[in-house]
Coordinates of C-alpha atoms and ligand atoms in Angstrom, one line a residue:
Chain A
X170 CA 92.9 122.6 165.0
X171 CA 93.6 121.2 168.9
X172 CA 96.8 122.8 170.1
X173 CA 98.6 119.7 171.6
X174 CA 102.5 118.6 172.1
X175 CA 102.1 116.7 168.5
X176 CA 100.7 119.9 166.8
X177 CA 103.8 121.6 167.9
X178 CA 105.9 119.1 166.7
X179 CA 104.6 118.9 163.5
X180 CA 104.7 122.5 163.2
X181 CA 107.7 122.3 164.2
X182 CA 109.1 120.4 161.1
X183 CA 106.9 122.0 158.5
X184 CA 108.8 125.7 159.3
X185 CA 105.2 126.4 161.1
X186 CA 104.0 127.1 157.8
X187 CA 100.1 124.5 158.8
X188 CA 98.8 127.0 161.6
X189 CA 95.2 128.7 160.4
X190 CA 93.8 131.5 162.2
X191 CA 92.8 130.8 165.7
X192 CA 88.9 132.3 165.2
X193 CA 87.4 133.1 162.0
X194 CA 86.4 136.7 160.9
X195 CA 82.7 136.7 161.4
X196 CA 80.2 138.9 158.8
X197 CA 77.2 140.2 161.2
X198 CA 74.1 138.0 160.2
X199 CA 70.8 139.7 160.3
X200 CA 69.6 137.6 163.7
X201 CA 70.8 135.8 166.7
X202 CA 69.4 134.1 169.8
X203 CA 71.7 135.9 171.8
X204 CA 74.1 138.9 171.3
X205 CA 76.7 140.2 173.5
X206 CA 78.2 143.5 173.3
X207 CA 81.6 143.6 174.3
X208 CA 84.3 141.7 173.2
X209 CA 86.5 142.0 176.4
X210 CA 87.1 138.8 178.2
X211 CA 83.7 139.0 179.8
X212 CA 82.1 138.9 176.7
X213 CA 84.1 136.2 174.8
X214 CA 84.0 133.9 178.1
X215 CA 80.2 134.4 178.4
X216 CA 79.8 133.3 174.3
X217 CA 82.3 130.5 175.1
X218 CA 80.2 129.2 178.4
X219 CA 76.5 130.1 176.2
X220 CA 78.0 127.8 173.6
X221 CA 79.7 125.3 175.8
X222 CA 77.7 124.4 178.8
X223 CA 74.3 125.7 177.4
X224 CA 74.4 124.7 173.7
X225 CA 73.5 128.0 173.2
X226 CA 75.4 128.3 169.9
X227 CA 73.5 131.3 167.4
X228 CA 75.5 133.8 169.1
X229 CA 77.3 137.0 167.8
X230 CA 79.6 138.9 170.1
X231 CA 80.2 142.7 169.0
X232 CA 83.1 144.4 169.7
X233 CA 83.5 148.5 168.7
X234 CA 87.1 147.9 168.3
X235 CA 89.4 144.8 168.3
X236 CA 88.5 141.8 171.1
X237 CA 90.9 142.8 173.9
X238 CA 91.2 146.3 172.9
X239 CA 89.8 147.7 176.1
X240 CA 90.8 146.3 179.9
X241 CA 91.4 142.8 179.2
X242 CA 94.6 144.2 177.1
X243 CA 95.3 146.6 179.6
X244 CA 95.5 144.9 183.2
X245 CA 98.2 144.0 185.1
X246 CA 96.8 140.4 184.6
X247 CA 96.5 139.1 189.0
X248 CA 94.5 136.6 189.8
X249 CA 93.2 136.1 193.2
X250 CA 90.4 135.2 195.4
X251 CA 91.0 136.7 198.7
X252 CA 88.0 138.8 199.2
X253 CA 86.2 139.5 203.0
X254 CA 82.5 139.6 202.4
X255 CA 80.1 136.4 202.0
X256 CA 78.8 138.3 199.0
X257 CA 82.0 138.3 196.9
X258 CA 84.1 135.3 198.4
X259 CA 82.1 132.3 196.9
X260 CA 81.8 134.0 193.3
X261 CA 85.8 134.9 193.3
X262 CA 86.4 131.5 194.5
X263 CA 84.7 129.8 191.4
X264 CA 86.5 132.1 189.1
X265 CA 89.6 130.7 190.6
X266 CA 88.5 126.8 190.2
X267 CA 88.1 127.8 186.4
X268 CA 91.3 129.3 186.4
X269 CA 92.9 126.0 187.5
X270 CA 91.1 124.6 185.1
X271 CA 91.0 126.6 182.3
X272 CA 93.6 125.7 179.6
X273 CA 93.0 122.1 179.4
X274 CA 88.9 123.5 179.5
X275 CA 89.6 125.8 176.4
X276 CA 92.9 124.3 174.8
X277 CA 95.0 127.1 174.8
X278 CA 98.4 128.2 176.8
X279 CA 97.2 131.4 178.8
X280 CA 100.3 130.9 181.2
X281 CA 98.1 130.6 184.4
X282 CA 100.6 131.0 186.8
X283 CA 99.5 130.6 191.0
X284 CA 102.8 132.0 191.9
X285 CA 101.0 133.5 195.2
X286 CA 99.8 136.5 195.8
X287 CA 101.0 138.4 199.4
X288 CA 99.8 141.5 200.9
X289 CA 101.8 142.8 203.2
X290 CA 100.6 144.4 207.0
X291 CA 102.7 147.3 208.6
X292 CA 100.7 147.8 211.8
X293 CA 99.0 145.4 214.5
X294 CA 95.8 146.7 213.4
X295 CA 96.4 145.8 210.1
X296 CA 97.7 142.6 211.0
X297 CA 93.8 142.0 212.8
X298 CA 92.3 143.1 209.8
X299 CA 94.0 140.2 207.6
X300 CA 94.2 137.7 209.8
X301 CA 90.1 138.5 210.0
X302 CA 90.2 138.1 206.1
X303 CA 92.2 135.3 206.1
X304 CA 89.8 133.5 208.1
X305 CA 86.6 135.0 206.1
X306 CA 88.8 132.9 202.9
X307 CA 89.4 129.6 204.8
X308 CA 85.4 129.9 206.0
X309 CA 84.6 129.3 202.5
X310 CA 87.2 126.5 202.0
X311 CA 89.7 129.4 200.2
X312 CA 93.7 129.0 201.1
X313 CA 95.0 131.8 203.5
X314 CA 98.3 132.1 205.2
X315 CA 99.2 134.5 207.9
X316 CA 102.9 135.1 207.6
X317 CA 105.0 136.4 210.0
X318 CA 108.0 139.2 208.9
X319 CA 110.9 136.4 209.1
X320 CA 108.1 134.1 206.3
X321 CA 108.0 137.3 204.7
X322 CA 111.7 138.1 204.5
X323 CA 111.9 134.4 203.6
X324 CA 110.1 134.7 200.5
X325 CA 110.7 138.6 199.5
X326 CA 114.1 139.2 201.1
X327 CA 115.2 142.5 199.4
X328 CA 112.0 144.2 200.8
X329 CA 112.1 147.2 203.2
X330 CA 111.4 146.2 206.6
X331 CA 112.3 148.8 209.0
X332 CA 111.4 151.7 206.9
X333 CA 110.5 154.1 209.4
X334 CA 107.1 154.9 208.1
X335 CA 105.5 151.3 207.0
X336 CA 107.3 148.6 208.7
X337 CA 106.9 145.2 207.7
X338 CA 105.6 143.2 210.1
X339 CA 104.3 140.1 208.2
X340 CA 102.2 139.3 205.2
X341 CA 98.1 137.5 204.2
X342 CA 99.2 134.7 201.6
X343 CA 97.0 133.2 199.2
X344 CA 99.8 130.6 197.0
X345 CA 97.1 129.5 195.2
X346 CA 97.0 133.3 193.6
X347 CA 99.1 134.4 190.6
X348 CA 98.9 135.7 187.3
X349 CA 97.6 134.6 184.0
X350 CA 98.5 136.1 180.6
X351 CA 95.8 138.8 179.6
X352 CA 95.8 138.8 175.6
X353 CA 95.7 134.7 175.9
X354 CA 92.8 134.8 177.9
X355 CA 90.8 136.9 175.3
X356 CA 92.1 134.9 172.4
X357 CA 91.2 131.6 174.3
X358 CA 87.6 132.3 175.0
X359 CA 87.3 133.9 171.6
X360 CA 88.8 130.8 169.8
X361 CA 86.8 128.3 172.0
X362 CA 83.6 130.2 171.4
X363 CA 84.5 130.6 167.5
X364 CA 85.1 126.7 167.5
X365 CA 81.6 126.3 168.8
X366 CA 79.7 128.5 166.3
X367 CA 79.8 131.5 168.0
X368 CA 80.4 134.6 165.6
X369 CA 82.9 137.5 166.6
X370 CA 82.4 140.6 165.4
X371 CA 84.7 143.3 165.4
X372 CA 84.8 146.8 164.6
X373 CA 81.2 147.4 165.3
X374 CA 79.9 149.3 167.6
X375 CA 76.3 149.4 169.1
X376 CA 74.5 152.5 168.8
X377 CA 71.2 151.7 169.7
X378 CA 69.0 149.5 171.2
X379 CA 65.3 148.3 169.5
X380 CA 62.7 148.3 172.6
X381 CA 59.0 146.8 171.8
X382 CA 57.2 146.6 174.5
X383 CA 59.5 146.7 177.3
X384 CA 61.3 144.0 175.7
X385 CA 64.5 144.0 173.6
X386 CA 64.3 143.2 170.1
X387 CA 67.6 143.8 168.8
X388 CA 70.0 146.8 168.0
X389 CA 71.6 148.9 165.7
X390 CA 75.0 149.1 165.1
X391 CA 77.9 150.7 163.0
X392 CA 77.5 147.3 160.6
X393 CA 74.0 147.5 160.4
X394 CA 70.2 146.6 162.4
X395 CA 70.6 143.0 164.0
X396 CA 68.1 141.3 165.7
X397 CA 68.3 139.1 169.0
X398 CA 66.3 137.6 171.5
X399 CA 68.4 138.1 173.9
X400 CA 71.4 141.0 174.7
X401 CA 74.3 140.9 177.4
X402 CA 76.0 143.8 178.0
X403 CA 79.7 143.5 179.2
X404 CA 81.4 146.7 177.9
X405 CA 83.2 147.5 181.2
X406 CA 84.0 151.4 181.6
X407 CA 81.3 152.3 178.5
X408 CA 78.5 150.8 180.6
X409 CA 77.1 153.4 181.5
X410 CA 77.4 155.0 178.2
X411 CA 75.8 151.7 176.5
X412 CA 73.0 151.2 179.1
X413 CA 71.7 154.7 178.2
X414 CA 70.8 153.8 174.9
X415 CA 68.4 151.3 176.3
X416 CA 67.1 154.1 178.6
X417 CA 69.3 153.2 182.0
X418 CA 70.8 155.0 184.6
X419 CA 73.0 153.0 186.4
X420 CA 75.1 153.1 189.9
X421 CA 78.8 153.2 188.1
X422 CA 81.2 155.9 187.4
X423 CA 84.5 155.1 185.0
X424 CA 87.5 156.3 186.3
X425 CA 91.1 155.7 184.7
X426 CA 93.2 153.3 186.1
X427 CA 97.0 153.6 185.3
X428 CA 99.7 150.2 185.5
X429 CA 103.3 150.8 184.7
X430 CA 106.1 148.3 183.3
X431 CA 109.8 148.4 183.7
X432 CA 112.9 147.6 182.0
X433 CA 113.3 143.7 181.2
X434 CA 115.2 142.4 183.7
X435 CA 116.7 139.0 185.2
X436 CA 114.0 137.2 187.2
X437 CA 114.1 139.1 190.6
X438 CA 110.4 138.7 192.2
X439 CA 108.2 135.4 191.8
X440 CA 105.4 136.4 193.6
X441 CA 102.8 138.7 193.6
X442 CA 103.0 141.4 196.7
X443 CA 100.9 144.2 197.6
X444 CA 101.8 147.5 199.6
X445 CA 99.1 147.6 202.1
X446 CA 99.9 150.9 203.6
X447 CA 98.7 152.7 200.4
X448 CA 97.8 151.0 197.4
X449 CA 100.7 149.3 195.3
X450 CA 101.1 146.0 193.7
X451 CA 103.9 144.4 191.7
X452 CA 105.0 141.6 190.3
X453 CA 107.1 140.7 187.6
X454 CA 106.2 138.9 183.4
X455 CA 107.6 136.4 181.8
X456 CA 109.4 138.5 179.8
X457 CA 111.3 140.1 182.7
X458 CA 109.5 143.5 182.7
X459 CA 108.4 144.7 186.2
X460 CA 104.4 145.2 185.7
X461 CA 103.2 147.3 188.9
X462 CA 100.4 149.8 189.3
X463 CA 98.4 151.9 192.0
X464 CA 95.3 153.3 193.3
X465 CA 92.3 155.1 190.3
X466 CA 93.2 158.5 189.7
X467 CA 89.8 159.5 191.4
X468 CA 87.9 161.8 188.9
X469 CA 85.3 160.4 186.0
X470 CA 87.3 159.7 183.0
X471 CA 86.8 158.2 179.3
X472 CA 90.2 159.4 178.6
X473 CA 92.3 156.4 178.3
X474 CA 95.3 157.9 180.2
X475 CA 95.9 159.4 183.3
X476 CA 97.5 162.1 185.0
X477 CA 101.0 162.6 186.4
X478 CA 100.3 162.6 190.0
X479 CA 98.8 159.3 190.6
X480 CA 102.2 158.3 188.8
X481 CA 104.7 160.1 190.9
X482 CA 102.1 158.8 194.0
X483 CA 102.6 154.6 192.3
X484 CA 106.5 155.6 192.2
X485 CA 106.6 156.9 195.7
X486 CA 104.6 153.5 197.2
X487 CA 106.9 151.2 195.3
X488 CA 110.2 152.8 196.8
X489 CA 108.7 152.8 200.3
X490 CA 108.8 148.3 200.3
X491 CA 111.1 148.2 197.4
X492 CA 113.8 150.4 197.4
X493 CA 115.7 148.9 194.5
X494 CA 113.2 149.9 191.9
X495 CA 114.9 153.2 191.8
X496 CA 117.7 151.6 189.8
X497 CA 115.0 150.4 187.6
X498 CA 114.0 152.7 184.6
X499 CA 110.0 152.6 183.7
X500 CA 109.3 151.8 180.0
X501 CA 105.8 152.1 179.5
X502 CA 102.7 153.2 181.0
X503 CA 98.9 153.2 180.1
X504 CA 95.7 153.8 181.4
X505 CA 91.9 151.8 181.0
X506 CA 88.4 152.8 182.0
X507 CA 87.4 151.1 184.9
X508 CA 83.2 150.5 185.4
X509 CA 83.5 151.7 189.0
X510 CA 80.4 150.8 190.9
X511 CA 78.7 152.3 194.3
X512 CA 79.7 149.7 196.4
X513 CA 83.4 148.6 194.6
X514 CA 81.3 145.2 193.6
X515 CA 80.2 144.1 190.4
X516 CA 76.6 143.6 189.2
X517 CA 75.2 140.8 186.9
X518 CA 71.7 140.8 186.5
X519 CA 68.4 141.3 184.6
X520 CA 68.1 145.2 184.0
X521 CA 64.4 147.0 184.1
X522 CA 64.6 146.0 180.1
X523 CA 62.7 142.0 179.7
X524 CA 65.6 140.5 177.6
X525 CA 68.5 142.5 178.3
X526 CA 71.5 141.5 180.6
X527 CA 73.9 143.8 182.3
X528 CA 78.1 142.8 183.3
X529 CA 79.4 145.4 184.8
X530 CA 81.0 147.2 188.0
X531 CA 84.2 145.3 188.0
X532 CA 86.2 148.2 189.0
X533 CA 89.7 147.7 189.0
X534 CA 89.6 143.9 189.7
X535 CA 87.7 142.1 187.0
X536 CA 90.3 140.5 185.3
X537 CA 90.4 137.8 187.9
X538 CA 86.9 137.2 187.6
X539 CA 86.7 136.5 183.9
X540 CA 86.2 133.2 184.2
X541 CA 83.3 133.3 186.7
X542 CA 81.6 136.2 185.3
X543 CA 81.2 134.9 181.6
X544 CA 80.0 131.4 183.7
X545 CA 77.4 133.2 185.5
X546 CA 76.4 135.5 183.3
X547 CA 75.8 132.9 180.4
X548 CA 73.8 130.8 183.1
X549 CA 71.5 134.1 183.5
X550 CA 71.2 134.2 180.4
X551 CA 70.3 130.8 179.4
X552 CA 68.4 130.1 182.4
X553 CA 66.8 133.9 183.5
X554 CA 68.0 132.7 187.0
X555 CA 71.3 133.9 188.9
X556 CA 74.2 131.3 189.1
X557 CA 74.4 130.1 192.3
X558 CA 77.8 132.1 193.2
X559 CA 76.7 135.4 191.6
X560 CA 73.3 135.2 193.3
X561 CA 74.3 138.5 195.6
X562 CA 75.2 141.0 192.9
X563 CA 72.4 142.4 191.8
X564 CA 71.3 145.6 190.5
X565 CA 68.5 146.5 192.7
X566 CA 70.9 145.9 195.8
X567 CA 71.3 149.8 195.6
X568 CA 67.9 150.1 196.7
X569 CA 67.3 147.4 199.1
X570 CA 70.9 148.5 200.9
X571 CA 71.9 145.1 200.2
X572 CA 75.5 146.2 199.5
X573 CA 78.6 144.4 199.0
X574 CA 81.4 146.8 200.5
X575 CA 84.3 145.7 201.2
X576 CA 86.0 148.5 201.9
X577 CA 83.1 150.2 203.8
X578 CA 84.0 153.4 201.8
X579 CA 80.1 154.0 200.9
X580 CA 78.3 155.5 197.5
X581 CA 81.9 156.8 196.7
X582 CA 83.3 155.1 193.7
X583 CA 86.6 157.4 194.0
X584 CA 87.2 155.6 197.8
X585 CA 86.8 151.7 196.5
Chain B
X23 CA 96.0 168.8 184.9
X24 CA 95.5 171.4 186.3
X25 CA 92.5 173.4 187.7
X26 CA 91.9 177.3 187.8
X27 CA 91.0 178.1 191.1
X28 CA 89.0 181.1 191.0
X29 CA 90.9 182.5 194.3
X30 CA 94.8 180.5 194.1
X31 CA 94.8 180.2 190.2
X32 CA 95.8 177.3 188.2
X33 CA 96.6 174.6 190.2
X34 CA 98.1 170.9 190.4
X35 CA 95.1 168.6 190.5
X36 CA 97.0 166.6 193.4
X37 CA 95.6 169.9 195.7
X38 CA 91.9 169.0 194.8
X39 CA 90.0 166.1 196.7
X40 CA 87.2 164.5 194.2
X41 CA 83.9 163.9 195.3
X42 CA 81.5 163.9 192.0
X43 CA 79.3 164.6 190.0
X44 CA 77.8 168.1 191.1
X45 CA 74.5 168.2 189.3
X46 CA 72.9 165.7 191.7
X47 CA 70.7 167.5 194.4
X48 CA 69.8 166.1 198.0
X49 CA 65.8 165.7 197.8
X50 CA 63.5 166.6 200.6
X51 CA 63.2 163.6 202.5
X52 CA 59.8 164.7 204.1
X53 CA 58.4 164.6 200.1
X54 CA 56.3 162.0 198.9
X55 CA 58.4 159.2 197.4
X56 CA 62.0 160.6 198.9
X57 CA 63.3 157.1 199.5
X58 CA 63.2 156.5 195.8
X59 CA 64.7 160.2 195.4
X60 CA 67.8 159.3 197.7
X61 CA 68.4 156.0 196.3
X62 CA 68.9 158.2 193.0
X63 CA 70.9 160.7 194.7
X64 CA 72.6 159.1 196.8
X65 CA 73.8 155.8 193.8
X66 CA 72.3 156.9 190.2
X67 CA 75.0 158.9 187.7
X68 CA 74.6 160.3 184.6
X69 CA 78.5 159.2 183.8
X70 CA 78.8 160.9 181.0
X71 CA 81.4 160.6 178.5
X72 CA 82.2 164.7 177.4
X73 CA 81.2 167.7 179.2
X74 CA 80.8 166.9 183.3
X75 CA 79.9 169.5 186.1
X76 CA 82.2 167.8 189.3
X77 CA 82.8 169.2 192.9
X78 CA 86.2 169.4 193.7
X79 CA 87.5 170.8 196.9
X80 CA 90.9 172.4 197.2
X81 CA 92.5 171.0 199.9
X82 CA 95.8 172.2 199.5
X83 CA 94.8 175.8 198.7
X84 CA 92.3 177.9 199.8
X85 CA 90.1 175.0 201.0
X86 CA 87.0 176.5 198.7
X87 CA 84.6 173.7 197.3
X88 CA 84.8 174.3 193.6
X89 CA 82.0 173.5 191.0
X90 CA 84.4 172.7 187.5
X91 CA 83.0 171.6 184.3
X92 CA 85.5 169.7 182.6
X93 CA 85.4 166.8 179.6
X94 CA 85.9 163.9 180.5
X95 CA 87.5 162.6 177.3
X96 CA 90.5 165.2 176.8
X97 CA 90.3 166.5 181.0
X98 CA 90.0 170.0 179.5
X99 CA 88.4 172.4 181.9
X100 CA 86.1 175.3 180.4
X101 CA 84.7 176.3 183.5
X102 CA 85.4 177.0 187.6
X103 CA 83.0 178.2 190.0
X104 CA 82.6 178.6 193.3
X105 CA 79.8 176.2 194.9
X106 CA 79.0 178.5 197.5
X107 CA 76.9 181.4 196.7
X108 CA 77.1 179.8 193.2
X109 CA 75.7 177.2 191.1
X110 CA 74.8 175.4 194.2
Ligands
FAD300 C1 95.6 149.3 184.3 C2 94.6 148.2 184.7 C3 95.1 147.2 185.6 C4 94.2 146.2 186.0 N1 94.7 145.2 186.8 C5 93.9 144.2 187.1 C6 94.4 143.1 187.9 O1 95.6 143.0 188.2 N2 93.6 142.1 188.2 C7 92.2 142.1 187.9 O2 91.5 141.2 188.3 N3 91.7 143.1 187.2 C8 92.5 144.2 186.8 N4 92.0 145.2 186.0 C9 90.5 145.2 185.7 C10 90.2 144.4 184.6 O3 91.0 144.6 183.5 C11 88.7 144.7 184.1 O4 87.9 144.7 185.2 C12 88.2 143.7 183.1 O5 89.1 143.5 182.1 C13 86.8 144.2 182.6 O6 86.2 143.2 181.8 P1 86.4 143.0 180.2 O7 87.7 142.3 180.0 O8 85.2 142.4 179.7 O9 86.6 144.6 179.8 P2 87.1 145.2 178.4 O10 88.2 144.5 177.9 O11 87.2 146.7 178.6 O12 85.9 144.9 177.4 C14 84.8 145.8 177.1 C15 84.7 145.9 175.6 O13 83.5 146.5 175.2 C16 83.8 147.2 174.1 N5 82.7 148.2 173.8 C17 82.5 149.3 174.5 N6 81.4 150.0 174.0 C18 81.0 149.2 173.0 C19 79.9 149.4 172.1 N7 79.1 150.5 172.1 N8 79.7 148.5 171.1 C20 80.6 147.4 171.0 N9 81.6 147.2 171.9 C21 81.8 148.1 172.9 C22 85.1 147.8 174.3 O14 85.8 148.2 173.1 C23 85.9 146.7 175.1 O15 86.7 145.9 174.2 C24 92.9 146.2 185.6 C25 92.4 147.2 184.7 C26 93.3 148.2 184.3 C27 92.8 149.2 183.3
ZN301 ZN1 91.9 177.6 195.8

């Protein structure tokens, strides 16, 4: 069914009672040309791109739990393609093209929103260090505004300024960042893929890989043996845990990432704005809630949930530009497993295995890139040659030194 | 969480600094083949999802660099050494 004004109408007058399910509930068949495991929004965007641009259409994507269960349910949903490095910069920029595009692409409302991201300065030397980044973005035709405090206090006016610690002196603005609404991405790409053939598969997890030869010729799984003739992995913080089934030791560590929501209330913040003497961001959902979050906790985690003082640390940044949020009670709070790589930048490539794919190393930042990394990973996968954008992350770039850091923080995933 | 150090006793986890995996050995970079040892050493992880062997260095306290084997699905800790004149 194409979701359109008229559908909703004639919903509308029918008590809503015509809507069918938005992807069908897919039985694993015994062989596909491709399979991916993971049914995060990497996943389900690189079926919907394998189906879409390539034709590639006997596809299965396999998902241990339910498709959005892991961090594509679990982010604090900014979008953004303000990244330093010539590496990085191109491959965020497409994502955010396909994010312009997107719902007209895939039919479906996932409340895309470029309401502007800001990060904030507090020093001159931090001022140097955006205005460097801001012209790294417009270099590669990306929109970047260095604001002064008054454009600041302009757009964010209840902000501390003169806090004697971390002034405000000014703001990097990129208006064509935002938000987009997580779960709606991950049911978009699932139903566009599910419209194209595409089977998704949930509740089964992968448990094994079949190697012949040095090539991939399927995998088990908690539904049974399928075979493929070709695998992507995009399983975000189990990578590691995945990739070893297939034999691979691989340059990530997962750490827990918490984010935090408050208390609906009246629309008080339309823009995205970062902390950038420490690590906080905030901005505020559609349904009023304040949705804000932090740096990692810093130790290797599977645990889903983190620990109370990276919480009291999130807290303590927010009061220091906002001091409002004290009147604000918190509601909820949640952790995910973030794929943290050596570098802090992802990696999608070939793997040592001949027909196996890996997605992975997104860190803390990969819902942004959904778009662009299901694009270029279904064009490696299709092709067996790098997208034109992703051609820089590869896996072997650990060994050649050809690393993408942008912080400069080295083989420390703890520091990215 | 909180970690038992062997000298301050249990502590906040906000005293510790993180640095990793403590299994990981520097190899001799005169051997034959180190560059593909280091590139291991220095970026290649085990990750594993249960029982991990971590350095953690206690900042706060009594500034001792601790070798704790904790899980890293619950964040229990069975076990705190020192990593000098230890397991190291
Ligand atoms: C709290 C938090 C805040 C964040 N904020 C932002 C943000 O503001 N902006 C941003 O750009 N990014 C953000 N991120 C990062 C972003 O969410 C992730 O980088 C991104 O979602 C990872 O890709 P994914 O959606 O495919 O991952 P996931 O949704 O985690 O998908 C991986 C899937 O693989 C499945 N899986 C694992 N093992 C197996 C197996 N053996 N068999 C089958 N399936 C398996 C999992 O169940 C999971 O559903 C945030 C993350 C967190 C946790
Ligand atoms: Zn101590």
């Amino acid at each position: 069914m194409k979701y359109s004004v008229f559908s909703l109408l004639r919903e509308a007058f029918r008590g809503h009672a015509g809507w069918t399910p938005a992807w069908r509930k897919a039985e694993p068949k015994s062989e596909y040309d491709v399979v991916i495991v993971g049914g995060g929004g990497h996943g389900l965007a690189t079926a919907y791109y394998l189906a879409k641009v390539h034709g590639i259409t006997n596809v299965a994507v396999l998902e241990k739990g339910y498709i959005g269960s892991g961090n594509a349910g679990r982010n604090t949903t900014i979008i953004r393609s303000n990244y330093l490095l010539p590496g990085n910069e191109p491959f965020y920029e497409w994502s955010m093209k396909l994010w312009e595009g997107l719902e007209q692409d895939f039919n479906y409302n996932a409340m895309v929103s470029q309401r502007g991201v800001l990060n904030l300065y507090h020093s001159d030397q931090q001022r140097d260090a955006f205005a460097r980044r801001g012209n790294a973005m417009r270099l590669h035709d990306v929109d970047a505004e260095l604001l002064d405090r008054d454009a600041v206090r302009a757009m964010v006016p209840f902000l501390d300024y003169d806090n004697a610690r971390f002034p405000i002196h000014g703001g990097l603005l990129q208006r064509r960042g935002g938000t987009a609404r997580h779960d709606a991405v991950v049911w978009g790409y699932a139903r566009g893929a599910d419209l194209r053939g595409v089977d998704i598969i949930e509740n089964c997890e992968v448990t094994g890989f079949d190697i012949a030869g040095g090539r991939v010729t399927g995998l088990d799984t908690t539904r049974g043996s399928i075979k493929a003739k070709k695998i992507g992995l995009a399983v975000a913080g189990n990578t590691s845990r995945v990739a070893s089934l297939a034999g691979l030791r691989l340059p990530i560590e997962s750490h827990v990432l918490q984010a935090f929501v408050s208390e609906g209330i009246k629309p008080a913040i339309d823009c995205v704005v970062t902390f950038g003497a420490g690590h906080f961001y905030i901005s505020q959902s559609d349904k009023g809630g304040l949705v804000f979050g932090g740096d990692i906790d810093g130790y290797n985690s599977y645990a889903w949930r983190g620990n109370l003082p990276t919480v009291a640390d999130v807290m303590e940044e927010g009061m220091a530009i906002w001091p409002g949020l004290g009147r604000i009670r918190m509601l909820r709070q949640w952790g995910g497993l973030m794929d943290m790589s050596m570098d802090g930048s992802p990696i999608i490539d070939r793997t040592p295995v001949a027909g196996l794919y890996l997605n992975c190393g997104w860190c803390y930042g990969g819902f942004k890139a959904t778009p662009a990394s299901g694009w270029c990973f279904a064009h490696l996968i299709a092709r067996d040659e790098p997208y034109e954008v992703a051609a820089a992350l590869r896996l072997d770039r650990y060994a050649t030194g050809a690393l993408i850091d942008e912080r400069g923080a080295g083989a420390q995933p703890n520091l990215h | 969480m909180r970690i038992p150090c062997p000298y301050c006793g249990p502590r906040g986890n906000d005293e510790f600094i993180y640095l990793g995996d403590a299994t990981v050995r520097r190899p001799d970079p005169q051997a034959l083949g180190a560059s593909d040892a280091f590139y291991e050493y220095v970026y290649l992880r085990d990750n594993p999802s249960g029982l991990h062997q971590e350095l953690w260095y206690h900042g706060g306290g009594c500034r001792s660099w601790l070798v704790v084997t904790r899980n890293t699905r619950t964040h229990e800790i069975s076990d705190v050494t020192f990593a000098a004149g230890g397991k190291l």
